[in-house]
Amino acid sequence: MSDRGASAAVVVLLVGRDAGDAGAVRDALTAALGQDLTFEAVVSLPGARARLAAGDVDVAVVDLTSPALPADPVLALADAVGDASVIALARADQRAEAVAAL
């Protein structure tokens, strides 16, 4: 987490989906965390790297189901995440890929 004030919303970056596809993920994370979220989405790896470089992202949720991302998107972003936590989002049949990503 960043060093912003305790009352600031958590900034979540969904990598691999556009904003229109992000609603279900946003709703699930909001319910699970029980706090304010600022939710952003980028489709591509270059877009994710650029947004992460801009700073203030607390959590990067990398969608392993996205056809827009390379085979190992978590590794491809590893040098760009800074202090952000990374969550790999996967289908049940992608368990091995999700475990390998972390």
mmCIF file of N, CA and C in Angstrom:
data_model
loop_
_atom_site.group_PDB
_atom_site.id
_atom_site.type_symbol
_atom_site.label_atom_id
_atom_site.label_comp_id
_atom_site.label_asym_id
_atom_site.label_seq_id
_atom_site.Cartn_x
_atom_site.Cartn_y
_atom_site.Cartn_z
ATOM 1 N N MET A 1 0.823 -1.175 0.000
ATOM 2 C CA MET A 1 0.000 0.000 0.000
ATOM 3 C C MET A 1 0.873 1.247 0.000
ATOM 4 N N SER A 2 0.346 2.280 -0.537
ATOM 5 C CA SER A 2 1.097 3.528 -0.588
ATOM 6 C C SER A 2 1.047 4.231 0.762
ATOM 7 N N ASP A 3 1.764 5.330 0.866
ATOM 8 C CA ASP A 3 1.792 6.074 2.115
ATOM 9 C C ASP A 3 0.779 7.212 2.134
ATOM 10 N N ARG A 4 -0.218 7.166 1.266
ATOM 11 C CA ARG A 4 -1.279 8.164 1.301
ATOM 12 C C ARG A 4 -2.050 8.045 2.599
ATOM 13 N N GLY A 5 -2.847 9.022 2.906
ATOM 14 C CA GLY A 5 -3.615 9.017 4.144
ATOM 15 C C GLY A 5 -4.529 7.817 4.270
ATOM 16 N N ALA A 6 -4.857 7.466 5.510
ATOM 17 C CA ALA A 6 -5.674 6.285 5.784
ATOM 18 C C ALA A 6 -7.066 6.399 5.182
ATOM 19 N N SER A 7 -7.552 7.604 4.958
ATOM 20 C CA SER A 7 -8.899 7.768 4.431
ATOM 21 C C SER A 7 -8.943 7.712 2.898
ATOM 22 N N ALA A 8 -7.799 7.689 2.244
ATOM 23 C CA ALA A 8 -7.767 7.669 0.780
ATOM 24 C C ALA A 8 -8.242 6.322 0.260
ATOM 25 N N ALA A 9 -8.903 6.352 -0.872
ATOM 26 C CA ALA A 9 -9.371 5.120 -1.495
ATOM 27 C C ALA A 9 -8.188 4.288 -1.966
ATOM 28 N N VAL A 10 -8.366 2.984 -1.937
ATOM 29 C CA VAL A 10 -7.372 2.065 -2.471
ATOM 30 C C VAL A 10 -7.475 2.108 -3.990
ATOM 31 N N VAL A 11 -6.346 2.287 -4.668
ATOM 32 C CA VAL A 11 -6.327 2.347 -6.122
ATOM 33 C C VAL A 11 -6.041 0.943 -6.655
ATOM 34 N N VAL A 12 -7.001 0.411 -7.413
ATOM 35 C CA VAL A 12 -6.906 -0.929 -7.988
ATOM 36 C C VAL A 12 -6.816 -0.797 -9.498
ATOM 37 N N LEU A 13 -5.814 -1.446 -10.079
ATOM 38 C CA LEU A 13 -5.641 -1.450 -11.528
ATOM 39 C C LEU A 13 -5.928 -2.853 -12.048
ATOM 40 N N LEU A 14 -6.980 -3.001 -12.847
ATOM 41 C CA LEU A 14 -7.286 -4.281 -13.486
ATOM 42 C C LEU A 14 -6.565 -4.321 -14.820
ATOM 43 N N VAL A 15 -5.698 -5.307 -14.979
ATOM 44 C CA VAL A 15 -4.867 -5.431 -16.174
ATOM 45 C C VAL A 15 -5.416 -6.554 -17.048
ATOM 46 N N GLY A 16 -5.758 -6.215 -18.298
ATOM 47 C CA GLY A 16 -6.207 -7.220 -19.247
ATOM 48 C C GLY A 16 -7.660 -7.103 -19.644
ATOM 49 N N ARG A 17 -8.389 -6.192 -19.057
ATOM 50 C CA ARG A 17 -9.802 -5.974 -19.392
ATOM 51 C C ARG A 17 -10.074 -4.484 -19.483
ATOM 52 N N ASP A 18 -11.058 -4.143 -20.314
ATOM 53 C CA ASP A 18 -11.418 -2.736 -20.382
ATOM 54 C C ASP A 18 -12.435 -2.419 -19.288
ATOM 55 N N ALA A 19 -12.716 -1.150 -19.113
ATOM 56 C CA ALA A 19 -13.597 -0.710 -18.034
ATOM 57 C C ALA A 19 -14.978 -1.342 -18.120
ATOM 58 N N GLY A 20 -15.464 -1.588 -19.325
ATOM 59 C CA GLY A 20 -16.776 -2.196 -19.489
ATOM 60 C C GLY A 20 -16.851 -3.620 -18.962
ATOM 61 N N ASP A 21 -15.735 -4.334 -18.992
ATOM 62 C CA ASP A 21 -15.681 -5.714 -18.505
ATOM 63 C C ASP A 21 -15.319 -5.805 -17.025
ATOM 64 N N ALA A 22 -15.008 -4.693 -16.412
ATOM 65 C CA ALA A 22 -14.433 -4.705 -15.073
ATOM 66 C C ALA A 22 -15.458 -4.689 -13.940
ATOM 67 N N GLY A 23 -16.721 -4.515 -14.236
ATOM 68 C CA GLY A 23 -17.737 -4.348 -13.199
ATOM 69 C C GLY A 23 -17.804 -5.472 -12.185
ATOM 70 N N ALA A 24 -17.798 -6.706 -12.634
ATOM 71 C CA ALA A 24 -17.902 -7.836 -11.712
ATOM 72 C C ALA A 24 -16.694 -7.920 -10.783
ATOM 73 N N VAL A 25 -15.505 -7.658 -11.326
ATOM 74 C CA VAL A 25 -14.295 -7.687 -10.503
ATOM 75 C C VAL A 25 -14.345 -6.556 -9.482
ATOM 76 N N ARG A 26 -14.739 -5.389 -9.926
ATOM 77 C CA ARG A 26 -14.855 -4.232 -9.021
ATOM 78 C C ARG A 26 -15.838 -4.527 -7.889
ATOM 79 N N ASP A 27 -16.996 -5.077 -8.226
ATOM 80 C CA ASP A 27 -18.005 -5.379 -7.215
ATOM 81 C C ASP A 27 -17.507 -6.416 -6.213
ATOM 82 N N ALA A 28 -16.824 -7.451 -6.701
ATOM 83 C CA ALA A 28 -16.311 -8.500 -5.815
ATOM 84 C C ALA A 28 -15.242 -7.959 -4.874
ATOM 85 N N LEU A 29 -14.336 -7.149 -5.397
ATOM 86 C CA LEU A 29 -13.276 -6.592 -4.547
ATOM 87 C C LEU A 29 -13.822 -5.593 -3.535
ATOM 88 N N THR A 30 -14.776 -4.790 -3.956
ATOM 89 C CA THR A 30 -15.386 -3.832 -3.035
ATOM 90 C C THR A 30 -16.071 -4.573 -1.895
ATOM 91 N N ALA A 31 -16.810 -5.631 -2.218
ATOM 92 C CA ALA A 31 -17.489 -6.418 -1.183
ATOM 93 C C ALA A 31 -16.489 -7.108 -0.261
ATOM 94 N N ALA A 32 -15.421 -7.643 -0.823
ATOM 95 C CA ALA A 32 -14.437 -8.381 -0.020
ATOM 96 C C ALA A 32 -13.620 -7.464 0.881
ATOM 97 N N LEU A 33 -13.244 -6.289 0.371
ATOM 98 C CA LEU A 33 -12.378 -5.394 1.132
ATOM 99 C C LEU A 33 -13.146 -4.476 2.066
ATOM 100 N N GLY A 34 -14.400 -4.197 1.716
ATOM 101 C CA GLY A 34 -15.217 -3.351 2.570
ATOM 102 C C GLY A 34 -14.687 -1.936 2.731
ATOM 103 N N GLN A 35 -14.051 -1.401 1.714
ATOM 104 C CA GLN A 35 -13.557 -0.034 1.790
ATOM 105 C C GLN A 35 -13.635 0.618 0.417
ATOM 106 N N ASP A 36 -13.393 1.928 0.405
ATOM 107 C CA ASP A 36 -13.462 2.677 -0.844
ATOM 108 C C ASP A 36 -12.371 2.231 -1.798
ATOM 109 N N LEU A 37 -12.753 2.042 -3.064
ATOM 110 C CA LEU A 37 -11.804 1.683 -4.109
ATOM 111 C C LEU A 37 -11.898 2.690 -5.237
ATOM 112 N N THR A 38 -10.759 3.032 -5.790
ATOM 113 C CA THR A 38 -10.709 3.726 -7.065
ATOM 114 C C THR A 38 -10.275 2.666 -8.047
ATOM 115 N N PHE A 39 -11.112 2.369 -9.006
ATOM 116 C CA PHE A 39 -10.899 1.228 -9.883
ATOM 117 C C PHE A 39 -10.597 1.727 -11.283
ATOM 118 N N GLU A 40 -9.467 1.272 -11.834
ATOM 119 C CA GLU A 40 -9.063 1.620 -13.190
ATOM 120 C C GLU A 40 -8.803 0.334 -13.955
ATOM 121 N N ALA A 41 -8.925 0.391 -15.262
ATOM 122 C CA ALA A 41 -8.695 -0.797 -16.083
ATOM 123 C C ALA A 41 -7.873 -0.428 -17.312
ATOM 124 N N VAL A 42 -6.968 -1.331 -17.676
ATOM 125 C CA VAL A 42 -6.189 -1.200 -18.899
ATOM 126 C C VAL A 42 -6.195 -2.550 -19.600
ATOM 127 N N VAL A 43 -6.245 -2.527 -20.914
ATOM 128 C CA VAL A 43 -6.326 -3.766 -21.684
ATOM 129 C C VAL A 43 -4.949 -4.376 -21.922
ATOM 130 N N SER A 44 -3.971 -3.544 -22.198
ATOM 131 C CA SER A 44 -2.681 -4.049 -22.677
ATOM 132 C C SER A 44 -1.577 -3.981 -21.629
ATOM 133 N N LEU A 45 -0.536 -4.760 -21.866
ATOM 134 C CA LEU A 45 0.645 -4.735 -21.010
ATOM 135 C C LEU A 45 1.338 -3.366 -21.065
ATOM 136 N N PRO A 46 1.538 -2.771 -22.254
ATOM 137 C CA PRO A 46 2.127 -1.423 -22.276
ATOM 138 C C PRO A 46 1.282 -0.405 -21.507
ATOM 139 N N GLY A 47 -0.034 -0.520 -21.610
ATOM 140 C CA GLY A 47 -0.913 0.374 -20.851
ATOM 141 C C GLY A 47 -0.749 0.186 -19.354
ATOM 142 N N ALA A 48 -0.622 -1.057 -18.930
ATOM 143 C CA ALA A 48 -0.424 -1.354 -17.511
ATOM 144 C C ALA A 48 0.906 -0.805 -17.022
ATOM 145 N N ARG A 49 1.948 -1.005 -17.808
ATOM 146 C CA ARG A 49 3.275 -0.513 -17.417
ATOM 147 C C ARG A 49 3.270 1.012 -17.283
ATOM 148 N N ALA A 50 2.609 1.682 -18.221
ATOM 149 C CA ALA A 50 2.538 3.144 -18.175
ATOM 150 C C ALA A 50 1.771 3.615 -16.948
ATOM 151 N N ARG A 51 0.654 2.969 -16.668
ATOM 152 C CA ARG A 51 -0.152 3.379 -15.502
ATOM 153 C C ARG A 51 0.596 3.113 -14.210
ATOM 154 N N LEU A 52 1.268 1.970 -14.108
ATOM 155 C CA LEU A 52 2.050 1.656 -12.913
ATOM 156 C C LEU A 52 3.202 2.639 -12.729
ATOM 157 N N ALA A 53 3.814 3.053 -13.819
ATOM 158 C CA ALA A 53 4.913 4.013 -13.748
ATOM 159 C C ALA A 53 4.447 5.368 -13.229
ATOM 160 N N ALA A 54 3.188 5.689 -13.484
ATOM 161 C CA ALA A 54 2.637 6.958 -13.006
ATOM 162 C C ALA A 54 2.499 6.980 -11.481
ATOM 163 N N GLY A 55 2.519 5.815 -10.852
ATOM 164 C CA GLY A 55 2.475 5.733 -9.399
ATOM 165 C C GLY A 55 1.081 5.654 -8.828
ATOM 166 N N ASP A 56 1.002 5.571 -7.536
ATOM 167 C CA ASP A 56 -0.184 5.547 -6.675
ATOM 168 C C ASP A 56 -1.142 4.375 -6.904
ATOM 169 N N VAL A 57 -0.692 3.301 -7.557
ATOM 170 C CA VAL A 57 -1.510 2.091 -7.662
ATOM 171 C C VAL A 57 -1.186 1.225 -6.456
ATOM 172 N N ASP A 58 -2.224 0.814 -5.725
ATOM 173 C CA ASP A 58 -2.031 -0.027 -4.549
ATOM 174 C C ASP A 58 -2.067 -1.514 -4.887
ATOM 175 N N VAL A 59 -2.954 -1.881 -5.805
ATOM 176 C CA VAL A 59 -3.138 -3.287 -6.157
ATOM 177 C C VAL A 59 -3.285 -3.406 -7.669
ATOM 178 N N ALA A 60 -2.514 -4.312 -8.271
ATOM 179 C CA ALA A 60 -2.677 -4.638 -9.686
ATOM 180 C C ALA A 60 -3.311 -6.023 -9.763
ATOM 181 N N VAL A 61 -4.493 -6.100 -10.357
ATOM 182 C CA VAL A 61 -5.183 -7.366 -10.553
ATOM 183 C C VAL A 61 -4.948 -7.764 -12.006
ATOM 184 N N VAL A 62 -4.161 -8.822 -12.211
ATOM 185 C CA VAL A 62 -3.777 -9.248 -13.555
ATOM 186 C C VAL A 62 -4.688 -10.395 -13.977
ATOM 187 N N ASP A 63 -5.456 -10.172 -15.025
ATOM 188 C CA ASP A 63 -6.429 -11.155 -15.510
ATOM 189 C C ASP A 63 -5.742 -12.163 -16.424
ATOM 190 N N LEU A 64 -5.447 -13.339 -15.891
ATOM 191 C CA LEU A 64 -4.763 -14.371 -16.672
ATOM 192 C C LEU A 64 -5.634 -14.932 -17.786
ATOM 193 N N THR A 65 -6.931 -14.639 -17.774
ATOM 194 C CA THR A 65 -7.825 -15.126 -18.831
ATOM 195 C C THR A 65 -7.827 -14.224 -20.057
ATOM 196 N N SER A 66 -7.185 -13.070 -19.966
ATOM 197 C CA SER A 66 -7.240 -12.093 -21.051
ATOM 198 C C SER A 66 -6.408 -12.521 -22.253
ATOM 199 N N PRO A 67 -7.032 -12.580 -23.422
ATOM 200 C CA PRO A 67 -6.271 -12.894 -24.632
ATOM 201 C C PRO A 67 -5.354 -11.741 -25.070
ATOM 202 N N ALA A 68 -5.537 -10.568 -24.479
ATOM 203 C CA ALA A 68 -4.723 -9.411 -24.843
ATOM 204 C C ALA A 68 -3.354 -9.412 -24.171
ATOM 205 N N LEU A 69 -3.148 -10.307 -23.201
ATOM 206 C CA LEU A 69 -1.893 -10.318 -22.448
ATOM 207 C C LEU A 69 -1.008 -11.479 -22.878
ATOM 208 N N PRO A 70 0.304 -11.348 -22.663
ATOM 209 C CA PRO A 70 1.226 -12.445 -23.011
ATOM 210 C C PRO A 70 1.013 -13.642 -22.081
ATOM 211 N N ALA A 71 1.696 -14.726 -22.372
ATOM 212 C CA ALA A 71 1.520 -15.975 -21.628
ATOM 213 C C ALA A 71 1.816 -15.822 -20.141
ATOM 214 N N ASP A 72 2.758 -15.002 -19.759
ATOM 215 C CA ASP A 72 3.102 -14.823 -18.350
ATOM 216 C C ASP A 72 3.074 -13.339 -17.989
ATOM 217 N N PRO A 73 1.873 -12.758 -17.893
ATOM 218 C CA PRO A 73 1.778 -11.313 -17.698
ATOM 219 C C PRO A 73 2.290 -10.826 -16.344
ATOM 220 N N VAL A 74 2.192 -11.646 -15.309
ATOM 221 C CA VAL A 74 2.680 -11.208 -14.000
ATOM 222 C C VAL A 74 4.196 -11.014 -14.050
ATOM 223 N N LEU A 75 4.890 -11.963 -14.635
ATOM 224 C CA LEU A 75 6.337 -11.838 -14.781
ATOM 225 C C LEU A 75 6.690 -10.637 -15.664
ATOM 226 N N ALA A 76 5.917 -10.425 -16.709
ATOM 227 C CA ALA A 76 6.177 -9.314 -17.619
ATOM 228 C C ALA A 76 5.996 -7.951 -16.938
ATOM 229 N N LEU A 77 5.193 -7.901 -15.873
ATOM 230 C CA LEU A 77 4.969 -6.652 -15.140
ATOM 231 C C LEU A 77 5.831 -6.528 -13.889
ATOM 232 N N ALA A 78 6.559 -7.565 -13.540
ATOM 233 C CA ALA A 78 7.263 -7.617 -12.252
ATOM 234 C C ALA A 78 8.150 -6.413 -11.993
ATOM 235 N N ASP A 79 8.838 -5.939 -13.001
ATOM 236 C CA ASP A 79 9.740 -4.812 -12.787
ATOM 237 C C ASP A 79 9.024 -3.463 -12.782
ATOM 238 N N ALA A 80 7.720 -3.457 -13.043
ATOM 239 C CA ALA A 80 6.979 -2.202 -13.128
ATOM 240 C C ALA A 80 6.030 -1.974 -11.953
ATOM 241 N N VAL A 81 5.779 -2.981 -11.131
ATOM 242 C CA VAL A 81 4.735 -2.852 -10.108
ATOM 243 C C VAL A 81 5.122 -1.986 -8.922
ATOM 244 N N GLY A 82 6.400 -1.784 -8.699
ATOM 245 C CA GLY A 82 6.805 -0.947 -7.564
ATOM 246 C C GLY A 82 6.309 -1.530 -6.256
ATOM 247 N N ASP A 83 5.617 -0.717 -5.458
ATOM 248 C CA ASP A 83 5.106 -1.152 -4.162
ATOM 249 C C ASP A 83 3.712 -1.762 -4.236
ATOM 250 N N ALA A 84 3.131 -1.830 -5.418
ATOM 251 C CA ALA A 84 1.778 -2.378 -5.549
ATOM 252 C C ALA A 84 1.765 -3.877 -5.277
ATOM 253 N N SER A 85 0.705 -4.333 -4.653
ATOM 254 C CA SER A 85 0.475 -5.769 -4.506
ATOM 255 C C SER A 85 -0.056 -6.288 -5.831
ATOM 256 N N VAL A 86 0.173 -7.569 -6.121
ATOM 257 C CA VAL A 86 -0.289 -8.163 -7.366
ATOM 258 C C VAL A 86 -1.200 -9.339 -7.046
ATOM 259 N N ILE A 87 -2.351 -9.362 -7.702
ATOM 260 C CA ILE A 87 -3.294 -10.470 -7.596
ATOM 261 C C ILE A 87 -3.465 -11.046 -8.990
ATOM 262 N N ALA A 88 -3.323 -12.363 -9.113
ATOM 263 C CA ALA A 88 -3.557 -13.032 -10.395
ATOM 264 C C ALA A 88 -4.991 -13.530 -10.409
ATOM 265 N N LEU A 89 -5.763 -13.087 -11.384
ATOM 266 C CA LEU A 89 -7.162 -13.479 -11.535
ATOM 267 C C LEU A 89 -7.234 -14.576 -12.585
ATOM 268 N N ALA A 90 -7.786 -15.750 -12.212
ATOM 269 C CA ALA A 90 -7.781 -16.893 -13.125
ATOM 270 C C ALA A 90 -9.083 -17.672 -13.003
ATOM 271 N N ARG A 91 -9.364 -18.464 -14.028
ATOM 272 C CA ARG A 91 -10.486 -19.423 -13.979
ATOM 273 C C ARG A 91 -10.041 -20.622 -13.151
ATOM 274 N N ALA A 92 -11.001 -21.417 -12.724
ATOM 275 C CA ALA A 92 -10.694 -22.609 -11.925
ATOM 276 C C ALA A 92 -9.759 -23.560 -12.661
ATOM 277 N N ASP A 93 -9.894 -23.651 -13.985
ATOM 278 C CA ASP A 93 -9.044 -24.573 -14.745
ATOM 279 C C ASP A 93 -7.654 -23.993 -15.027
ATOM 280 N N GLN A 94 -7.367 -22.800 -14.509
ATOM 281 C CA GLN A 94 -6.057 -22.167 -14.676
ATOM 282 C C GLN A 94 -5.266 -22.156 -13.375
ATOM 283 N N ARG A 95 -5.582 -23.056 -12.488
ATOM 284 C CA ARG A 95 -4.919 -23.042 -11.181
ATOM 285 C C ARG A 95 -3.390 -23.124 -11.316
ATOM 286 N N ALA A 96 -2.915 -24.009 -12.153
ATOM 287 C CA ALA A 96 -1.459 -24.160 -12.306
ATOM 288 C C ALA A 96 -0.829 -22.876 -12.816
ATOM 289 N N GLU A 97 -1.466 -22.208 -13.767
ATOM 290 C CA GLU A 97 -0.940 -20.946 -14.300
ATOM 291 C C GLU A 97 -0.940 -19.863 -13.216
ATOM 292 N N ALA A 98 -2.010 -19.819 -12.407
ATOM 293 C CA ALA A 98 -2.094 -18.814 -11.358
ATOM 294 C C ALA A 98 -1.011 -19.031 -10.302
ATOM 295 N N VAL A 99 -0.809 -20.265 -9.900
ATOM 296 C CA VAL A 99 0.226 -20.560 -8.910
ATOM 297 C C VAL A 99 1.612 -20.248 -9.480
ATOM 298 N N ALA A 100 1.843 -20.614 -10.722
ATOM 299 C CA ALA A 100 3.131 -20.347 -11.355
ATOM 300 C C ALA A 100 3.380 -18.840 -11.485
ATOM 301 N N ALA A 101 2.334 -18.065 -11.695
ATOM 302 C CA ALA A 101 2.475 -16.617 -11.866
ATOM 303 C C ALA A 101 2.984 -15.954 -10.607
ATOM 304 N N LEU A 102 2.674 -16.535 -9.472
ATOM 305 C CA LEU A 102 3.073 -15.910 -8.204
ATOM 306 C C LEU A 102 4.373 -16.503 -7.724
#
